């Protein structure tokens, strides 16, 4: 008459962890179906909700016998860790949460759900059995814990470090080395043939050891096959300045800001909550001061605040829009080329003095040798044609190359201490300073782009 119920149903992303499991009567479990407890009570038994919440708190908060039962269940379920007080709190949260899914589930739980879905889809696609008894072909999935057990038992994680030692800092996976994905894939390929006694390996293929894995991993070059397509940010900014007092010198100086054109309507300040949130972003210091004085008056009501906005004027002019700051303040010496980006290249909808900001601000860098024999860098901005700009530079200069941060490059010869080999191109700055990372030992070095091209014969890596 009793069943184990998933508090957040597995079909809704709930995990198989003990945190998400409770013992309940079969009829209640079937009636609850694919609903969370909150949804089930509010849909079918709303009058019992308060009593249910109280009961949950009492059972999980004070019943020691219940805790012992759960701990016993954990031991028989190969869960070696104790069902801690922190986990009891998570269970309580799930039992009374109004969320439609387990918003507190970890990324590993989410991964587990995706693994099961992928398993089912693969079986359907290849028309194999659904991993039932008698199936000759099966799709298996393993938890991250299993691969971690193999890596730990065979000390495979040390392969990913340049100078492996027994230092505590080098325990666990080195995620800075992109080949950690390849190591996991290699472990997964033999996991069905590995048998464990608790977390220790009891049986495995004879060939599978640290030396074999190191040899295979050294053949791997993590190559980026798809780059994030850079997009223009929709918001257009205008460059403005205001005089601010320097706290150190006591003098006033020009401080520049980028000002948003959008979401600047005074209607965005109508509620007290939004006004108090946005007031610090107001560019005009007088309007900012007036608003702050009013907003922090005692006993200010929504009605009084709306009356203030309705009658507020600046130099006897009714204001309809309030310019808002959308950048840090910086001095004229810091403006540099940012100010000229739009005026030099132009963009639909933009005018001189405006700037379109985006973290992915360019598609890559053209590297060329100028008339004086120096290597220079020219970014290809998002709003430019990569084909046209490359053609323009190739028509003008004899030696032109194109690089993207994150791609693999090959140094074809040793030069002044920097060894030949395959490297990841980390960054290429406008001044030519370039950082690369050795794929094998993860060591980074920085030199001018011309140093790598002329000295080391740097070129784009092409997988042979």
CSV table of C-alpha atoms in Angstrom, one decimal:
chain,number,residue,atom,x,y,z
A,1,UNK,CA,0.0,0.0,0.0
A,2,UNK,CA,3.0,2.3,0.2
A,3,UNK,CA,5.3,3.7,-2.5
A,4,UNK,CA,8.3,5.9,-2.8
A,5,UNK,CA,7.3,9.2,-4.4
A,6,UNK,CA,9.5,11.8,-6.1
A,7,UNK,CA,8.5,15.1,-4.5
A,8,UNK,CA,9.3,16.9,-7.8
A,9,UNK,CA,8.4,14.4,-10.5
A,10,UNK,CA,11.2,13.1,-12.6
A,11,UNK,CA,9.2,14.2,-15.7
A,12,UNK,CA,9.5,17.8,-14.3
A,13,UNK,CA,13.3,17.6,-13.8
A,14,UNK,CA,13.2,16.1,-10.3
A,15,UNK,CA,16.3,14.1,-9.3
A,16,UNK,CA,16.6,10.5,-7.9
A,17,UNK,CA,18.4,11.8,-4.8
A,18,UNK,CA,17.0,11.0,-1.3
A,19,UNK,CA,16.4,14.7,-0.9
A,20,UNK,CA,13.6,14.4,-3.5
A,21,UNK,CA,12.0,11.2,-2.2
A,22,UNK,CA,9.4,10.5,0.5
A,23,UNK,CA,7.3,7.5,1.5
A,24,UNK,CA,3.6,7.8,0.8
A,25,UNK,CA,0.5,5.8,0.2
A,26,UNK,CA,-0.1,4.5,-3.3
A,27,UNK,CA,-3.5,6.2,-3.7
A,28,UNK,CA,-2.0,9.6,-2.8
A,29,UNK,CA,0.9,9.1,-5.1
A,30,UNK,CA,-1.3,8.2,-8.0
A,31,UNK,CA,-3.6,11.1,-7.3
A,32,UNK,CA,-0.7,13.5,-7.1
A,33,UNK,CA,0.6,12.3,-10.5
A,34,UNK,CA,2.9,14.7,-12.2
A,35,UNK,CA,2.2,17.6,-9.8
A,36,UNK,CA,4.3,19.0,-7.0
A,37,UNK,CA,2.9,18.9,-3.5
A,38,UNK,CA,2.0,22.6,-3.6
A,39,UNK,CA,0.2,22.2,-6.9
A,40,UNK,CA,-1.6,19.0,-5.8
A,41,UNK,CA,-2.9,20.5,-2.5
A,42,UNK,CA,-3.9,23.8,-4.1
A,43,UNK,CA,-5.7,22.1,-6.9
A,44,UNK,CA,-7.5,19.3,-5.0
A,45,UNK,CA,-7.1,19.8,-1.3
A,46,UNK,CA,-6.6,23.5,-0.7
A,47,UNK,CA,-8.4,23.3,2.7
A,48,UNK,CA,-5.7,20.9,4.0
A,49,UNK,CA,-2.7,23.0,3.0
A,50,UNK,CA,-2.0,24.7,6.4
A,51,UNK,CA,-2.3,21.4,8.3
A,52,UNK,CA,0.0,19.8,5.8
A,53,UNK,CA,2.7,22.4,6.2
A,54,UNK,CA,2.6,22.1,10.0
A,55,UNK,CA,2.8,18.3,9.7
A,56,UNK,CA,5.9,18.5,7.4
A,57,UNK,CA,7.6,20.8,9.8
A,58,UNK,CA,6.9,18.6,12.8
A,59,UNK,CA,7.9,15.3,11.1
A,60,UNK,CA,11.1,16.5,9.6
A,61,UNK,CA,12.0,18.8,12.4
A,62,UNK,CA,11.7,16.7,15.5
A,63,UNK,CA,11.0,13.0,14.7
A,64,UNK,CA,14.3,11.3,15.4
A,65,UNK,CA,12.9,7.9,14.6
A,66,UNK,CA,12.0,9.1,11.1
A,67,UNK,CA,15.5,10.4,10.6
A,68,UNK,CA,16.9,7.0,11.6
A,69,UNK,CA,14.6,5.3,9.1
A,70,UNK,CA,15.8,7.6,6.3
A,71,UNK,CA,19.4,7.0,7.3
A,72,UNK,CA,18.9,3.3,7.2
A,73,UNK,CA,17.2,3.6,3.8
A,74,UNK,CA,20.3,5.5,2.6
A,75,UNK,CA,22.7,2.8,3.7
A,76,UNK,CA,20.7,0.1,1.8
A,77,UNK,CA,20.6,2.4,-1.2
A,78,UNK,CA,24.5,2.5,-1.4
A,79,UNK,CA,24.3,6.1,-0.2
A,80,UNK,CA,27.3,6.2,2.1
A,81,UNK,CA,26.8,9.9,3.2
A,82,UNK,CA,24.6,10.7,6.1
A,83,UNK,CA,21.3,12.4,5.5
A,84,UNK,CA,22.4,15.7,7.0
A,85,UNK,CA,20.3,18.4,8.6
A,86,UNK,CA,21.0,20.5,5.5
A,87,UNK,CA,19.4,17.8,3.3
A,88,UNK,CA,16.4,17.6,5.6
A,89,UNK,CA,16.0,21.4,5.1
A,90,UNK,CA,16.1,20.9,1.3
A,91,UNK,CA,13.4,18.1,1.6
A,92,UNK,CA,11.2,20.4,3.6
A,93,UNK,CA,11.7,23.2,1.0
A,94,UNK,CA,10.7,20.9,-1.8
A,95,UNK,CA,7.6,19.6,0.1
A,96,UNK,CA,6.2,23.1,0.6
A,97,UNK,CA,7.7,25.1,-2.2
A,98,UNK,CA,5.4,26.9,-4.6
A,99,UNK,CA,7.8,26.5,-7.5
A,100,UNK,CA,6.6,24.3,-10.4
A,101,UNK,CA,10.0,22.6,-10.5
A,102,UNK,CA,12.9,21.9,-8.3
A,103,UNK,CA,14.6,25.2,-8.7
A,104,UNK,CA,17.2,24.2,-6.1
A,105,UNK,CA,18.4,21.1,-7.9
A,106,UNK,CA,22.1,21.1,-8.6
A,107,UNK,CA,23.6,21.1,-12.1
A,108,UNK,CA,24.5,17.5,-11.6
A,109,UNK,CA,20.8,16.7,-11.0
A,110,UNK,CA,19.9,18.6,-14.2
A,111,UNK,CA,22.6,16.6,-16.0
A,112,UNK,CA,21.1,13.4,-14.7
A,113,UNK,CA,17.8,14.3,-16.1
A,114,UNK,CA,19.3,15.1,-19.5
A,115,UNK,CA,21.2,11.8,-19.5
A,116,UNK,CA,18.0,9.9,-19.1
A,117,UNK,CA,16.3,11.8,-21.8
A,118,UNK,CA,19.3,11.3,-24.2
A,119,UNK,CA,19.3,7.6,-23.3
A,120,UNK,CA,15.6,7.2,-24.3
A,121,UNK,CA,16.0,9.3,-27.5
A,122,UNK,CA,19.0,7.2,-28.6
A,123,UNK,CA,17.2,4.0,-28.0
A,124,UNK,CA,14.2,5.3,-30.0
A,125,UNK,CA,16.4,6.6,-32.9
A,126,UNK,CA,18.4,3.4,-33.3
A,127,UNK,CA,15.3,1.3,-32.7
A,128,UNK,CA,16.9,-0.6,-29.9
A,129,UNK,CA,15.1,-1.9,-26.8
A,130,UNK,CA,14.6,0.5,-23.9
A,131,UNK,CA,17.3,-1.2,-21.8
A,132,UNK,CA,15.0,-4.0,-20.7
A,133,UNK,CA,15.9,-7.6,-20.0
A,134,UNK,CA,16.9,-9.5,-23.1
A,135,UNK,CA,18.0,-6.4,-25.1
A,136,UNK,CA,21.2,-7.1,-27.0
A,137,UNK,CA,22.1,-3.4,-27.5
A,138,UNK,CA,21.8,-0.9,-24.7
A,139,UNK,CA,22.5,2.7,-24.2
A,140,UNK,CA,24.1,3.2,-20.8
A,141,UNK,CA,24.8,6.4,-18.8
A,142,UNK,CA,27.1,6.8,-15.8
A,143,UNK,CA,27.2,9.5,-13.2
A,144,UNK,CA,30.0,12.0,-12.9
A,145,UNK,CA,30.8,10.2,-9.6
A,146,UNK,CA,31.7,7.0,-11.4
A,147,UNK,CA,34.2,8.7,-13.8
A,148,UNK,CA,35.7,10.5,-10.8
A,149,UNK,CA,36.1,7.2,-9.0
A,150,UNK,CA,38.1,5.8,-12.0
A,151,UNK,CA,40.2,8.9,-12.3
A,152,UNK,CA,41.0,8.9,-8.6
A,153,UNK,CA,41.8,5.1,-8.4
A,154,UNK,CA,44.2,5.2,-11.4
A,155,UNK,CA,45.5,8.8,-10.7
A,156,UNK,CA,44.4,9.9,-14.1
A,157,UNK,CA,43.8,13.5,-13.1
A,158,UNK,CA,47.6,14.0,-12.8
A,159,UNK,CA,47.8,13.6,-16.6
A,160,UNK,CA,46.1,17.0,-17.0
A,161,UNK,CA,48.7,18.9,-15.0
A,162,UNK,CA,52.0,20.1,-16.4
A,163,UNK,CA,54.1,19.0,-13.4
A,164,UNK,CA,52.0,16.4,-11.5
A,165,UNK,CA,52.8,16.1,-7.8
A,166,UNK,CA,51.0,14.9,-4.7
A,167,UNK,CA,50.2,18.5,-3.7
A,168,UNK,CA,46.7,19.0,-2.5
A,169,UNK,CA,46.1,21.8,-5.0
A,170,UNK,CA,46.4,19.2,-7.8
A,171,UNK,CA,43.7,16.8,-6.5
A,172,UNK,CA,40.7,16.6,-8.7
A,173,UNK,CA,40.1,17.5,-12.3
A,174,UNK,CA,42.1,20.3,-13.9
A,175,UNK,CA,39.3,22.1,-15.7
A,176,UNK,CA,41.8,24.7,-17.0
A,177,UNK,CA,43.1,22.0,-19.4
A,178,UNK,CA,40.4,21.6,-22.1
A,179,UNK,CA,41.5,18.0,-22.6
A,180,UNK,CA,39.6,17.0,-19.4
A,181,UNK,CA,36.6,16.4,-21.6
A,182,UNK,CA,38.6,13.9,-23.7
A,183,UNK,CA,39.8,12.1,-20.5
A,184,UNK,CA,36.2,11.7,-19.3
A,185,UNK,CA,35.2,10.3,-22.7
A,186,UNK,CA,38.1,7.8,-22.6
A,187,UNK,CA,37.0,6.7,-19.1
A,188,UNK,CA,33.4,6.4,-20.2
A,189,UNK,CA,34.4,4.1,-23.1
A,190,UNK,CA,35.6,1.4,-20.7
A,191,UNK,CA,33.3,2.0,-17.7
A,192,UNK,CA,30.9,-0.9,-18.7
A,193,UNK,CA,33.9,-3.3,-18.3
A,194,UNK,CA,34.9,-1.9,-14.9
A,195,UNK,CA,33.7,-3.4,-11.7
A,196,UNK,CA,33.9,-1.6,-8.4
A,197,UNK,CA,34.0,-2.7,-4.8
A,198,UNK,CA,32.6,0.4,-3.1
A,199,UNK,CA,34.8,3.1,-4.8
A,200,UNK,CA,37.8,1.0,-5.5
A,201,UNK,CA,38.3,-0.8,-8.9
A,202,UNK,CA,38.0,-4.6,-8.5
A,203,UNK,CA,38.3,-5.5,-12.2
A,204,UNK,CA,39.2,-3.6,-15.4
A,205,UNK,CA,40.7,-4.3,-18.8
A,206,UNK,CA,44.5,-4.9,-18.5
A,207,UNK,CA,45.4,-2.3,-21.1
A,208,UNK,CA,43.6,0.5,-19.3
A,209,UNK,CA,46.0,2.3,-17.0
A,210,UNK,CA,47.6,5.7,-16.5
A,211,UNK,CA,50.3,5.3,-19.1
A,212,UNK,CA,47.8,4.2,-21.8
A,213,UNK,CA,45.5,7.2,-21.0
A,214,UNK,CA,48.4,9.7,-21.0
A,215,UNK,CA,49.5,8.4,-24.4
A,216,UNK,CA,46.0,8.8,-25.9
A,217,UNK,CA,45.3,12.2,-24.3
A,218,UNK,CA,48.5,13.6,-25.8
A,219,UNK,CA,47.1,12.9,-29.2
A,220,UNK,CA,44.1,15.2,-28.5
A,221,UNK,CA,44.0,18.8,-29.6
A,222,UNK,CA,40.8,20.5,-28.3
A,223,UNK,CA,39.8,22.6,-31.3
A,224,UNK,CA,36.9,25.1,-31.2
A,225,UNK,CA,34.6,24.0,-34.0
A,226,UNK,CA,32.0,26.8,-33.5
A,227,UNK,CA,32.5,30.4,-32.3
A,228,UNK,CA,29.8,32.4,-30.6
A,229,UNK,CA,28.4,34.7,-33.2
A,230,UNK,CA,28.9,38.3,-32.0
A,231,UNK,CA,25.8,40.4,-32.0
A,232,UNK,CA,25.3,44.1,-31.7
A,233,UNK,CA,23.6,45.2,-28.5
A,234,UNK,CA,20.4,47.0,-29.4
A,235,UNK,CA,20.8,49.9,-27.0
A,236,UNK,CA,22.5,52.9,-28.5
A,237,UNK,CA,24.5,55.2,-26.2
A,238,UNK,CA,25.4,58.8,-26.4
A,239,UNK,CA,28.7,60.1,-24.9
A,240,UNK,CA,28.1,62.9,-22.3
A,241,UNK,CA,30.2,64.5,-19.6
A,242,UNK,CA,29.5,66.4,-16.4
A,243,UNK,CA,31.8,68.2,-13.9
A,244,UNK,CA,32.5,66.3,-10.8
A,245,UNK,CA,34.7,67.2,-7.8
A,246,UNK,CA,37.9,65.3,-7.4
A,247,UNK,CA,38.1,64.2,-3.8
A,248,UNK,CA,41.9,64.2,-3.7
A,249,UNK,CA,42.6,67.6,-5.5
A,250,UNK,CA,39.4,69.4,-4.5
A,251,UNK,CA,39.1,70.6,-8.2
A,252,UNK,CA,36.2,69.9,-10.6
A,253,UNK,CA,37.0,67.9,-13.7
A,254,UNK,CA,35.2,66.5,-16.7
A,255,UNK,CA,33.9,63.0,-16.2
A,256,UNK,CA,32.5,61.2,-19.2
A,257,UNK,CA,29.6,58.6,-19.2
A,258,UNK,CA,27.7,56.7,-21.8
A,259,UNK,CA,24.0,57.6,-21.6
A,260,UNK,CA,21.2,55.2,-22.6
A,261,UNK,CA,18.6,56.4,-25.1
A,262,UNK,CA,16.1,53.7,-24.2
A,263,UNK,CA,14.0,53.0,-21.1
A,264,UNK,CA,14.5,56.7,-20.1
A,265,UNK,CA,10.8,57.7,-19.9
A,266,UNK,CA,9.8,59.4,-16.7
A,267,UNK,CA,7.0,56.7,-16.6
A,268,UNK,CA,9.7,54.3,-15.4
A,269,UNK,CA,10.0,56.3,-12.2
A,270,UNK,CA,6.3,56.3,-11.3
A,271,UNK,CA,6.3,53.7,-8.6
A,272,UNK,CA,8.3,54.3,-5.4
A,273,UNK,CA,10.1,50.9,-5.7
A,274,UNK,CA,11.3,51.5,-9.2
A,275,UNK,CA,12.2,55.1,-8.5
A,276,UNK,CA,14.4,54.2,-5.5
A,277,UNK,CA,16.1,51.6,-7.6
A,278,UNK,CA,16.8,53.8,-10.6
A,279,UNK,CA,17.5,57.2,-8.9
A,280,UNK,CA,21.3,56.5,-8.6
A,281,UNK,CA,21.4,56.1,-12.4
A,282,UNK,CA,20.1,59.5,-13.2
A,283,UNK,CA,22.8,61.5,-15.2
A,284,UNK,CA,21.6,65.0,-14.4
A,285,UNK,CA,22.9,65.8,-10.9
A,286,UNK,CA,20.2,68.4,-10.2
A,287,UNK,CA,17.3,66.0,-11.1
A,288,UNK,CA,19.1,63.2,-9.2
A,289,UNK,CA,19.4,65.4,-6.1
A,290,UNK,CA,15.8,66.6,-6.2
A,291,UNK,CA,14.5,63.1,-6.7
A,292,UNK,CA,16.5,61.7,-3.8
A,293,UNK,CA,15.4,64.4,-1.4
A,294,UNK,CA,11.8,63.6,-2.2
A,295,UNK,CA,12.1,59.9,-2.2
A,296,UNK,CA,13.5,59.7,1.3
A,297,UNK,CA,11.0,62.0,2.9
A,298,UNK,CA,9.2,60.4,5.9
A,299,UNK,CA,5.7,59.1,5.3
A,300,UNK,CA,6.0,59.4,1.5
A,301,UNK,CA,3.1,57.6,-0.2
A,302,UNK,CA,2.7,56.4,-3.8
A,303,UNK,CA,0.0,59.2,-4.4
A,304,UNK,CA,2.3,61.9,-3.1
A,305,UNK,CA,5.2,60.7,-5.2
A,306,UNK,CA,3.0,60.7,-8.4
A,307,UNK,CA,1.9,64.2,-7.6
A,308,UNK,CA,5.5,65.3,-7.3
A,309,UNK,CA,6.4,63.7,-10.7
A,310,UNK,CA,3.4,65.3,-12.3
A,311,UNK,CA,4.4,68.8,-11.2
A,312,UNK,CA,8.2,68.5,-11.5
A,313,UNK,CA,10.0,70.8,-13.9
A,314,UNK,CA,13.6,71.5,-14.8
A,315,UNK,CA,14.2,75.2,-15.6
A,316,UNK,CA,10.4,75.5,-15.8
A,317,UNK,CA,10.2,72.8,-18.5
A,318,UNK,CA,8.2,69.7,-18.0
A,319,UNK,CA,10.5,66.7,-18.4
A,320,UNK,CA,9.3,63.6,-20.3
A,321,UNK,CA,12.6,61.7,-20.4
A,322,UNK,CA,15.4,61.3,-17.9
A,323,UNK,CA,18.9,60.4,-19.3
A,324,UNK,CA,20.4,57.4,-17.4
A,325,UNK,CA,24.0,56.5,-16.9
A,326,UNK,CA,24.9,53.1,-18.3
A,327,UNK,CA,28.7,53.0,-17.8
A,328,UNK,CA,31.3,53.8,-15.2
A,329,UNK,CA,32.7,57.3,-15.2
A,330,UNK,CA,36.0,57.9,-17.0
A,331,UNK,CA,38.3,60.8,-17.8
A,332,UNK,CA,39.0,62.1,-21.3
A,333,UNK,CA,42.4,60.4,-21.4
A,334,UNK,CA,40.5,57.0,-21.0
A,335,UNK,CA,38.1,57.6,-23.9
A,336,UNK,CA,40.6,56.6,-26.6
A,337,UNK,CA,39.3,54.9,-29.7
A,338,UNK,CA,35.9,54.0,-28.2
A,339,UNK,CA,34.6,57.5,-29.0
A,340,UNK,CA,35.5,57.1,-32.7
A,341,UNK,CA,34.2,53.6,-33.4
A,342,UNK,CA,30.8,54.7,-34.7
A,343,UNK,CA,32.0,57.8,-36.4
A,344,UNK,CA,34.7,55.9,-38.3
A,345,UNK,CA,32.7,52.8,-39.3
A,346,UNK,CA,29.1,54.0,-39.0
A,347,UNK,CA,26.0,51.9,-38.3
A,348,UNK,CA,22.4,52.0,-39.3
A,349,UNK,CA,20.5,54.1,-36.8
A,350,UNK,CA,23.6,55.6,-35.2
A,351,UNK,CA,25.0,59.1,-35.5
A,352,UNK,CA,28.4,60.6,-34.7
A,353,UNK,CA,29.1,60.6,-31.0
A,354,UNK,CA,27.1,57.5,-30.3
A,355,UNK,CA,28.4,54.1,-29.4
A,356,UNK,CA,26.9,50.6,-29.5
A,357,UNK,CA,28.3,48.4,-26.7
A,358,UNK,CA,28.6,44.6,-26.8
A,359,UNK,CA,30.9,42.2,-25.1
A,360,UNK,CA,31.4,40.3,-28.3
A,361,UNK,CA,32.5,43.4,-30.1
A,362,UNK,CA,34.4,41.9,-33.0
A,363,UNK,CA,34.6,38.9,-35.2
A,364,UNK,CA,38.3,38.5,-35.1
A,365,UNK,CA,41.6,40.3,-35.9
A,366,UNK,CA,43.3,41.0,-39.2
A,367,UNK,CA,47.0,40.9,-38.6
A,368,UNK,CA,49.1,42.6,-41.3
A,369,UNK,CA,52.6,43.9,-42.0
A,370,UNK,CA,52.6,47.7,-42.8
A,371,UNK,CA,54.9,49.7,-45.1
A,372,UNK,CA,57.5,50.0,-42.3
A,373,UNK,CA,57.7,46.2,-41.8
A,374,UNK,CA,55.8,46.2,-38.5
A,375,UNK,CA,53.0,43.8,-37.7
A,376,UNK,CA,49.7,45.6,-36.9
A,377,UNK,CA,46.3,44.4,-35.6
A,378,UNK,CA,42.9,45.6,-37.0
A,379,UNK,CA,39.7,44.2,-35.4
A,380,UNK,CA,36.8,43.3,-37.6
A,381,UNK,CA,33.9,44.8,-35.9
A,382,UNK,CA,30.4,43.1,-35.7
A,383,UNK,CA,28.9,45.7,-38.1
A,384,UNK,CA,31.6,45.2,-40.8
A,385,UNK,CA,31.8,42.6,-43.6
A,386,UNK,CA,34.6,40.1,-42.8
A,387,UNK,CA,35.0,39.3,-46.5
A,388,UNK,CA,35.2,42.9,-47.6
A,389,UNK,CA,37.6,44.0,-44.9
A,390,UNK,CA,40.0,41.1,-45.5
A,391,UNK,CA,40.0,41.8,-49.2
A,392,UNK,CA,40.7,45.5,-48.6
A,393,UNK,CA,43.7,44.7,-46.5
A,394,UNK,CA,45.0,42.0,-48.9
A,395,UNK,CA,44.8,44.5,-51.7
A,396,UNK,CA,46.8,47.1,-49.7
A,397,UNK,CA,49.4,44.9,-47.9
A,398,UNK,CA,51.4,41.9,-49.0
A,399,UNK,CA,51.3,39.9,-45.8
A,400,UNK,CA,47.8,39.6,-44.2
A,401,UNK,CA,46.6,36.9,-41.7
A,402,UNK,CA,43.3,36.5,-39.8
A,403,UNK,CA,43.0,35.1,-36.3
A,404,UNK,CA,40.3,34.5,-33.7
A,405,UNK,CA,40.8,34.3,-30.0
A,406,UNK,CA,40.3,30.7,-28.9
A,407,UNK,CA,41.5,29.1,-32.1
A,408,UNK,CA,44.5,26.7,-32.3
A,409,UNK,CA,47.7,27.9,-33.9
A,410,UNK,CA,50.9,26.1,-34.8
A,411,UNK,CA,54.4,27.3,-34.0
A,412,UNK,CA,56.5,25.6,-36.7
A,413,UNK,CA,59.9,26.2,-35.1
A,414,UNK,CA,61.6,26.8,-31.8
A,415,UNK,CA,62.7,30.4,-31.2
A,416,UNK,CA,64.4,32.0,-28.2
A,417,UNK,CA,63.1,29.6,-25.6
A,418,UNK,CA,59.6,29.2,-27.1
A,419,UNK,CA,59.1,25.6,-28.3
A,420,UNK,CA,57.3,24.6,-31.5
A,421,UNK,CA,54.0,22.9,-31.2
A,422,UNK,CA,50.3,23.4,-31.0
A,423,UNK,CA,49.0,26.3,-28.9
A,424,UNK,CA,45.7,27.9,-28.1
A,425,UNK,CA,45.5,31.6,-29.1
A,426,UNK,CA,44.2,33.2,-25.9
A,427,UNK,CA,44.1,37.0,-26.8
A,428,UNK,CA,45.4,39.4,-29.4
A,429,UNK,CA,45.3,43.0,-28.3
A,430,UNK,CA,45.2,46.1,-30.5
A,431,UNK,CA,48.8,47.0,-29.5
A,432,UNK,CA,49.9,43.6,-30.9
A,433,UNK,CA,50.5,42.0,-27.5
A,434,UNK,CA,49.5,38.3,-27.9
A,435,UNK,CA,49.0,35.5,-25.3
A,436,UNK,CA,49.2,31.8,-26.2
A,437,UNK,CA,48.8,28.6,-24.2
A,438,UNK,CA,50.7,25.4,-24.8
A,439,UNK,CA,48.2,22.6,-25.3
A,440,UNK,CA,50.4,20.0,-23.6
A,441,UNK,CA,51.9,21.7,-20.5
A,442,UNK,CA,49.3,24.5,-20.2
A,443,UNK,CA,52.1,27.1,-19.9
A,444,UNK,CA,51.2,30.6,-21.2
A,445,UNK,CA,53.5,33.2,-22.7
A,446,UNK,CA,53.0,36.7,-24.0
A,447,UNK,CA,54.9,38.4,-26.9
A,448,UNK,CA,54.1,40.7,-29.7
A,449,UNK,CA,52.2,39.1,-32.5
A,450,UNK,CA,55.1,39.8,-34.9
A,451,UNK,CA,57.5,37.9,-32.6
A,452,UNK,CA,55.4,34.7,-33.0
A,453,UNK,CA,54.9,35.1,-36.7
A,454,UNK,CA,58.5,36.0,-37.7
A,455,UNK,CA,60.3,34.0,-35.0
A,456,UNK,CA,58.2,30.9,-34.5
A,457,UNK,CA,56.5,30.8,-37.8
A,458,UNK,CA,53.0,31.0,-36.2
A,459,UNK,CA,50.2,30.0,-38.5
A,460,UNK,CA,46.6,28.7,-38.2
A,461,UNK,CA,46.6,25.0,-37.1
A,462,UNK,CA,45.0,22.7,-39.6
A,463,UNK,CA,44.1,19.2,-38.4
A,464,UNK,CA,45.9,16.7,-40.6
